[in-house]
Coordinates of C-alpha atoms and ligand atoms in Angstrom, one line a residue:
M34 CA 1.1 -13.1 -20.7
L35 CA -0.7 -12.2 -17.4
R36 CA -4.2 -11.1 -18.2
L37 CA -5.1 -8.1 -16.0
G38 CA -8.4 -6.8 -14.8
I39 CA -8.8 -3.4 -13.1
I40 CA -11.2 -2.0 -10.5
G41 CA -11.0 1.7 -9.9
T42 CA -10.0 4.0 -12.8
G43 CA -8.1 6.7 -11.0
W44 CA -4.6 7.9 -11.9
I45 CA -3.0 5.2 -9.8
A46 CA -4.6 2.5 -12.0
D47 CA -3.0 4.2 -15.0
Q48 CA 0.4 4.1 -13.3
F49 CA 0.0 0.4 -12.5
V50 CA -1.0 -0.5 -16.1
E51 CA 1.8 1.6 -17.5
A52 CA 4.3 -0.2 -15.2
A53 CA 2.8 -3.6 -16.0
H54 CA 2.8 -3.0 -19.8
A55 CA 6.4 -1.8 -19.6
T56 CA 7.5 -5.2 -18.5
K57 CA 5.7 -6.9 -21.5
R58 CA 4.6 -9.6 -19.1
W59 CA 1.1 -8.2 -18.5
Q60 CA -1.8 -7.3 -20.7
L61 CA -4.8 -5.2 -19.6
S62 CA -7.8 -7.3 -20.7
A63 CA -10.7 -6.2 -18.5
V64 CA -11.9 -3.0 -16.9
Y65 CA -14.6 -2.4 -14.4
S66 CA -16.0 1.0 -13.7
R67 CA -19.3 2.1 -12.2
R68 CA -19.9 3.8 -15.5
M69 CA -19.4 2.0 -18.8
K70 CA -18.3 5.3 -20.5
R71 CA -15.5 5.7 -17.9
A72 CA -14.4 2.1 -18.2
K73 CA -14.0 2.5 -22.0
E74 CA -12.3 5.9 -21.6
F75 CA -9.8 4.2 -19.3
G76 CA -9.1 1.1 -21.3
S77 CA -9.1 2.4 -24.8
K78 CA -5.8 4.1 -24.2
Y79 CA -4.1 0.7 -23.9
S80 CA -5.7 -1.7 -26.3
E81 CA -8.7 -2.4 -28.5
D82 CA -8.9 -5.9 -27.1
I83 CA -10.4 -5.2 -23.7
V84 CA -13.7 -6.3 -22.2
Y85 CA -15.6 -3.7 -20.2
F86 CA -18.0 -4.0 -17.3
D87 CA -20.2 -1.8 -15.2
R88 CA -21.5 -4.6 -13.0
L89 CA -19.0 -6.1 -10.6
S90 CA -20.7 -9.6 -10.5
D91 CA -20.4 -9.8 -14.3
F92 CA -16.7 -8.7 -14.1
F93 CA -15.8 -11.4 -11.6
Q94 CA -17.7 -14.1 -13.6
S95 CA -15.9 -13.2 -16.8
D96 CA -13.0 -15.3 -17.9
S97 CA -11.3 -12.4 -19.7
F98 CA -8.7 -11.9 -16.9
D99 CA -6.8 -13.9 -14.3
V100 CA -5.5 -11.3 -11.9
V101 CA -7.3 -8.1 -10.7
Y102 CA -5.7 -4.9 -9.5
I103 CA -8.0 -3.3 -7.0
A104 CA -7.5 0.5 -6.7
S105 CA -10.9 1.5 -5.3
P106 CA -11.4 3.5 -2.0
N107 CA -10.0 1.7 1.0
S108 CA -13.3 0.5 2.5
L109 CA -14.2 -1.4 -0.6
H110 CA -11.0 -3.4 -0.8
F111 CA -12.1 -6.2 1.5
E112 CA -15.4 -7.2 -0.3
Q113 CA -13.8 -6.8 -3.7
A114 CA -10.7 -8.9 -2.9
K115 CA -12.9 -11.5 -1.3
A116 CA -15.2 -11.7 -4.4
A117 CA -12.1 -11.9 -6.6
I118 CA -10.5 -14.8 -4.8
M119 CA -13.9 -16.6 -4.6
A120 CA -14.2 -16.2 -8.4
G121 CA -10.8 -17.8 -8.9
K122 CA -8.9 -14.6 -9.6
H123 CA -5.6 -13.5 -8.1
A124 CA -5.9 -10.2 -6.3
I125 CA -3.5 -7.3 -6.0
V126 CA -5.0 -4.9 -3.6
E127 CA -3.9 -1.3 -3.1
K128 CA -2.6 -0.3 0.3
P129 CA -4.1 -0.5 2.9
I130 CA -5.2 -4.0 2.0
T131 CA -8.1 -4.0 4.4
S132 CA -9.3 -1.4 7.0
N133 CA -9.1 -3.7 10.0
P134 CA -7.8 -7.0 11.3
Q135 CA -11.2 -8.7 11.2
E136 CA -11.5 -8.1 7.5
M137 CA -7.9 -9.3 7.1
S138 CA -8.4 -12.6 8.9
Q139 CA -11.6 -13.2 6.9
L140 CA -9.7 -12.6 3.7
I141 CA -7.0 -15.1 4.8
K142 CA -9.7 -17.7 5.5
V143 CA -11.1 -17.2 2.1
L144 CA -7.6 -17.5 0.6
R145 CA -7.0 -20.8 2.4
R146 CA -10.2 -22.2 0.8
H147 CA -8.8 -21.2 -2.6
P148 CA -5.2 -22.3 -2.3
Q149 CA -4.5 -21.7 -6.0
Q150 CA -5.1 -18.0 -5.8
F151 CA -2.6 -15.4 -4.7
L152 CA -3.3 -12.3 -2.7
F153 CA -0.9 -9.3 -2.7
E154 CA -0.9 -5.9 -1.1
A155 CA 0.4 -3.3 -3.5
A156 CA 2.9 -1.7 -1.1
R157 CA 5.0 -0.3 -3.9
H158 CA 8.0 0.9 -2.0
Y159 CA 8.5 -2.4 -0.2
H160 CA 9.5 -4.0 -3.5
E161 CA 12.0 -1.3 -4.5
E162 CA 15.7 -1.7 -4.4
N163 CA 16.3 1.4 -2.4
F164 CA 13.9 0.0 0.3
K165 CA 16.0 -3.1 0.5
A166 CA 19.2 -1.0 0.5
V167 CA 18.0 0.7 3.7
Q168 CA 17.0 -2.7 5.2
Q169 CA 20.5 -4.1 4.5
A170 CA 22.2 -1.0 5.9
V171 CA 20.1 -1.3 9.1
Q172 CA 21.0 -5.0 9.4
G173 CA 24.7 -4.0 9.2
M174 CA 24.5 -1.5 12.1
E175 CA 26.2 -2.5 15.2
E176 CA 23.7 -0.6 17.3
I177 CA 20.3 1.1 16.5
Q178 CA 19.4 4.1 18.5
G179 CA 16.1 5.0 16.8
A180 CA 14.8 6.7 13.7
T181 CA 12.6 9.6 12.6
L182 CA 10.7 9.1 9.3
T183 CA 8.5 11.6 7.5
Y184 CA 6.0 11.6 4.7
M185 CA 3.7 14.6 4.6
K186 CA 2.2 15.9 1.4
Y187 CA -0.6 18.5 1.1
S188 CA -3.4 16.9 -0.8
S189 CA -5.4 18.7 -3.4
R190 CA -8.4 16.8 -2.0
Y191 CA -7.9 18.7 1.3
D192 CA -9.0 21.8 -0.6
A193 CA -12.2 20.0 -1.5
F194 CA -12.6 18.9 2.1
L195 CA -12.2 22.6 3.2
E196 CA -14.8 23.6 0.7
G197 CA -17.3 21.3 2.5
K198 CA -17.0 18.4 0.1
N199 CA -16.4 14.8 1.3
P200 CA -13.6 13.3 -0.7
N201 CA -13.1 9.6 -0.1
V202 CA -9.6 9.9 1.2
F203 CA -10.8 12.2 4.0
S204 CA -13.9 10.2 4.8
P205 CA -14.3 7.7 7.7
D206 CA -16.9 5.9 5.6
F207 CA -14.2 5.0 3.0
A208 CA -11.6 4.3 5.7
G209 CA -9.6 7.4 4.8
G210 CA -7.2 9.6 6.7
A211 CA -3.5 10.3 6.8
L212 CA -2.5 7.1 8.5
Q213 CA -4.4 4.9 6.0
D214 CA -3.2 6.8 3.0
L215 CA 0.4 7.8 3.8
G216 CA 1.3 6.5 7.2
V217 CA 0.9 2.9 6.0
Y218 CA 4.2 3.4 4.0
M219 CA 6.1 4.1 7.1
V220 CA 4.5 1.3 9.1
Y221 CA 5.9 -0.9 6.4
D222 CA 9.3 0.9 6.8
A223 CA 9.4 0.4 10.6
L224 CA 8.3 -3.3 10.5
A225 CA 10.6 -4.3 7.7
W226 CA 13.6 -2.4 9.0
F227 CA 13.2 -2.8 12.8
G228 CA 10.6 -5.5 13.4
V229 CA 7.3 -5.5 15.2
P230 CA 7.3 -2.9 18.0
D231 CA 6.4 -3.7 21.6
S232 CA 3.8 -0.9 21.6
V233 CA 2.7 2.0 19.5
N234 CA 1.1 5.5 20.2
Y235 CA -0.5 7.8 17.7
Y236 CA -1.1 11.5 18.3
A237 CA -3.4 12.5 15.5
T238 CA -4.4 16.0 14.4
K239 CA -8.0 15.3 13.6
L240 CA -10.3 17.1 11.1
N241 CA -13.9 18.0 12.1
N242 CA -15.2 14.6 10.9
G243 CA -12.9 12.6 13.3
I244 CA -10.5 11.6 10.6
D245 CA -6.7 12.3 10.9
G246 CA -5.4 15.0 8.7
K247 CA -1.9 14.5 10.0
G248 CA -0.2 13.0 13.0
I249 CA 2.9 11.6 14.8
A250 CA 3.2 8.0 15.7
I251 CA 5.8 6.6 18.1
F252 CA 6.8 3.0 17.9
N253 CA 8.5 1.6 21.0
Y254 CA 11.1 -1.0 20.7
P255 CA 13.0 -2.5 23.6
Q256 CA 16.1 -0.4 23.1
F257 CA 14.9 2.6 21.0
E258 CA 12.0 4.6 19.6
V259 CA 11.0 5.2 16.0
T260 CA 9.0 8.4 15.3
L261 CA 6.8 8.6 12.2
Q262 CA 5.4 11.8 11.0
F263 CA 2.8 11.8 8.2
G264 CA 0.0 13.9 6.9
K265 CA -2.1 15.2 4.0
T266 CA -2.8 18.7 5.3
A267 CA 0.7 20.1 5.2
N268 CA 4.0 19.7 3.4
S269 CA 7.2 18.4 4.9
Y270 CA 10.7 18.5 3.4
L271 CA 12.4 16.8 6.3
P272 CA 14.5 13.8 5.4
G273 CA 14.3 10.5 7.3
E274 CA 17.1 9.4 9.5
I275 CA 18.1 6.2 11.2
Y276 CA 20.6 6.5 14.1
G277 CA 23.3 3.9 14.6
K278 CA 26.2 4.4 17.0
K279 CA 28.1 7.0 15.2
E280 CA 26.7 6.5 11.7
T281 CA 23.3 7.8 10.4
I282 CA 21.3 6.5 7.4
V283 CA 19.7 9.4 5.7
M284 CA 16.9 9.2 3.1
D285 CA 15.2 12.0 1.2
N286 CA 11.7 10.6 1.8
A287 CA 10.6 7.5 3.8
A288 CA 8.1 6.5 1.2
D289 CA 9.7 7.8 -2.0
L290 CA 13.2 6.6 -1.6
N291 CA 15.2 8.4 -4.3
E292 CA 18.4 9.2 -2.4
V293 CA 19.7 7.2 0.5
Y294 CA 23.2 7.6 2.1
I295 CA 25.1 6.7 5.2
V296 CA 27.1 9.4 7.0
N297 CA 29.8 7.9 9.2
G298 CA 31.3 9.3 12.4
E299 CA 33.7 11.4 10.5
G300 CA 30.9 13.0 8.5
E301 CA 31.8 11.2 5.3
K302 CA 28.8 10.4 3.1
T303 CA 28.4 7.1 1.1
I304 CA 25.4 6.8 -1.3
I305 CA 23.7 3.4 -1.1
S306 CA 20.7 4.1 -3.3
E307 CA 20.3 3.3 -7.0
L308 CA 18.6 5.5 -9.5
A309 CA 14.9 5.0 -8.8
D310 CA 12.6 3.6 -11.6
N311 CA 10.7 6.3 -13.5
N312 CA 7.5 4.5 -12.6
P313 CA 7.5 3.6 -8.8
M314 CA 5.3 0.6 -9.4
L315 CA 7.7 -1.2 -11.7
A316 CA 9.4 -3.1 -8.9
E317 CA 6.1 -4.5 -7.6
V318 CA 4.7 -5.5 -11.0
I319 CA 7.9 -7.4 -11.7
D320 CA 7.8 -9.1 -8.3
F321 CA 4.1 -10.1 -8.7
A322 CA 4.7 -11.4 -12.2
D323 CA 7.6 -13.5 -11.0
V324 CA 5.3 -15.2 -8.6
L325 CA 2.2 -15.4 -10.8
E326 CA 4.2 -16.9 -13.7
N327 CA 5.5 -19.7 -11.4
P328 CA 2.5 -20.7 -9.3
D329 CA 3.8 -24.2 -8.7
S330 CA 7.2 -23.1 -7.5
L331 CA 7.6 -23.5 -3.7
E332 CA 10.0 -20.6 -3.7
A333 CA 7.4 -18.3 -5.3
R334 CA 4.8 -19.5 -2.8
D335 CA 7.2 -18.8 0.1
I336 CA 7.9 -15.3 -1.1
A337 CA 4.1 -14.6 -1.5
D338 CA 3.6 -15.9 2.0
E339 CA 6.3 -13.6 3.4
W340 CA 4.7 -10.6 1.7
L341 CA 1.3 -11.6 3.1
A342 CA 2.7 -12.2 6.6
M343 CA 4.1 -8.6 6.4
S344 CA 0.7 -7.3 5.3
V345 CA -1.0 -9.0 8.2
E346 CA 1.5 -7.4 10.7
V347 CA 1.2 -4.0 9.1
N348 CA -2.6 -4.3 9.2
K349 CA -2.5 -5.1 13.0
V350 CA -0.2 -2.2 13.8
M351 CA -2.4 0.2 11.7
Y352 CA -5.4 -0.9 13.8
K353 CA -3.5 -0.4 17.1
L354 CA -2.5 3.1 16.0
R355 CA -6.1 3.9 15.1
Y356 CA -7.3 2.5 18.4
Y357 CA -4.9 4.6 20.3
A358 CA -6.0 7.8 18.5
K359 CA -9.7 6.8 18.7
I360 CA -10.2 6.8 15.0
E361 CA -13.1 4.6 14.0
F362 CA -14.5 3.4 10.7
P363 CA -18.0 2.0 10.2
S364 CA -16.4 -1.2 8.9
D365 CA -15.0 -1.8 12.4
Y366 CA -18.5 -2.7 13.6
E367 CA -19.6 -5.0 10.7
E368 CA -20.5 -8.6 11.7
E369 CA -18.6 -11.5 10.3
Ligands
LIG420 N1 0.4 3.0 -4.4 C1 0.3 4.3 -4.5 O1 1.2 5.1 -4.8 C2 -1.1 4.9 -4.4 C3 -1.4 6.2 -4.8 C4 -2.7 6.7 -4.7 C5 -3.7 5.9 -4.2 N2 -3.4 4.6 -3.8 C6 -4.4 3.7 -3.3 O2 -5.3 3.4 -4.4 C7 -6.7 3.3 -3.9 C8 -7.5 4.3 -4.7 O3 -7.1 5.7 -4.3 P1 -7.7 6.9 -5.1 O4 -7.2 8.1 -4.4 O5 -7.5 6.7 -6.6 O6 -9.3 6.7 -4.7 P2 -10.5 7.4 -5.3 O7 -10.1 8.5 -6.3 O8 -11.4 7.8 -4.2 O9 -11.2 6.2 -6.1 C9 -10.5 5.4 -7.0 C10 -11.5 4.9 -8.0 O10 -12.5 4.0 -7.3 C11 -13.8 4.2 -7.9 N3 -14.6 4.9 -6.8 C12 -14.6 6.1 -6.3 N4 -15.5 6.3 -5.4 C13 -16.2 5.2 -5.4 C14 -17.4 4.8 -4.7 N5 -18.0 5.6 -3.8 N6 -17.9 3.5 -4.8 C15 -17.3 2.7 -5.7 N7 -16.2 3.0 -6.4 C16 -15.7 4.2 -6.3 C17 -13.6 5.2 -9.0 O11 -13.5 4.5 -10.2 P3 -14.8 4.3 -11.2 O12 -15.4 5.7 -11.3 O13 -14.2 3.9 -12.4 O14 -15.7 3.3 -10.6 C18 -12.3 5.9 -8.7 O15 -11.6 6.3 -9.9 C19 -6.6 3.6 -2.4 O16 -6.6 2.4 -1.7 C20 -5.3 4.3 -2.2 O17 -4.7 4.1 -0.9 C21 -2.1 4.1 -3.9

């Protein structure tokens, strides 16, 4: 059984624990929260056999868990993942794994010094069958002429922002914004389906604190362009499309892939998606368990390396997009 520790007790951590427990390969065994009461409230739903912490240093020193899922605000991921690896834990870090490439390369250095540990970015859709179905369909295209992908959902925290509050997800101090929160899914899409672009542009609609509420990114490839639209201040119902010669791949949503089909030159539609899992984190918890249960398998190491190489590329592109749109975070100026 994989013994799981949790940092960050928001709804996404519940979704992760529920997916993990559904596989019967994981057991929640430690919870950290800034408040002990909250830690217990979170963990007591799952088991009576959980150790609780309200000090991070005690949490990392504890031998009550082997792998930690980090679901804290983005700007905290780097220090927490680094501390986890140095303490001999495997780290699963919510997307985006770090807020800039300096942090990412430091994390990789730490990992190299702790070669027994694994580091994963929890990019849930990347592990799903429907994501792979799109990838395969793209590979089968004779010619690619571009794509338009959309993921835009009005956030309830935008209401709080408009009321003058400072929710983490809209705060530069916590490395928030639409690109970091939702755009990252489509950066994964583009890199996995079309490769690393030659150049990227990002036209951000900024809020009054300089953070992006929504925006349009354009990825330039030698033969075509890919347009990504994402945001947290409006709702979009546009499907995503990938253009071949005469055929088009259509997906209901570029980050929540429920229905994917190909329309051929004659207008005939072939569905290529499977019924999505009820819990969208199921595919990743299974993938992570497959690796963590076989730490000595070279094949498992290769897969983990591939995922991490993808995280590194995504992280670089995310930074280029921010740079283009002049979106800065305090962490960009921290010394090594
Ligand atoms: N994969 C997905 O589908 C998905 C969905 C949503 C979010 N996410 C990712 O999950 C992460 C968390 O997102 P979220 O929206 O849940 O964030 P959040 O609500 O701002 O914070 C998550 C948790 O972190 C702790 N926290 C909050 N503010 C903090 C602070 N100032 N200092 C230290 N700890 C703090 C809190 O736990 P305690 O009070 O217990 O300390 C809180 O419940 C982000 O990286 C986000 O991108 C992923």
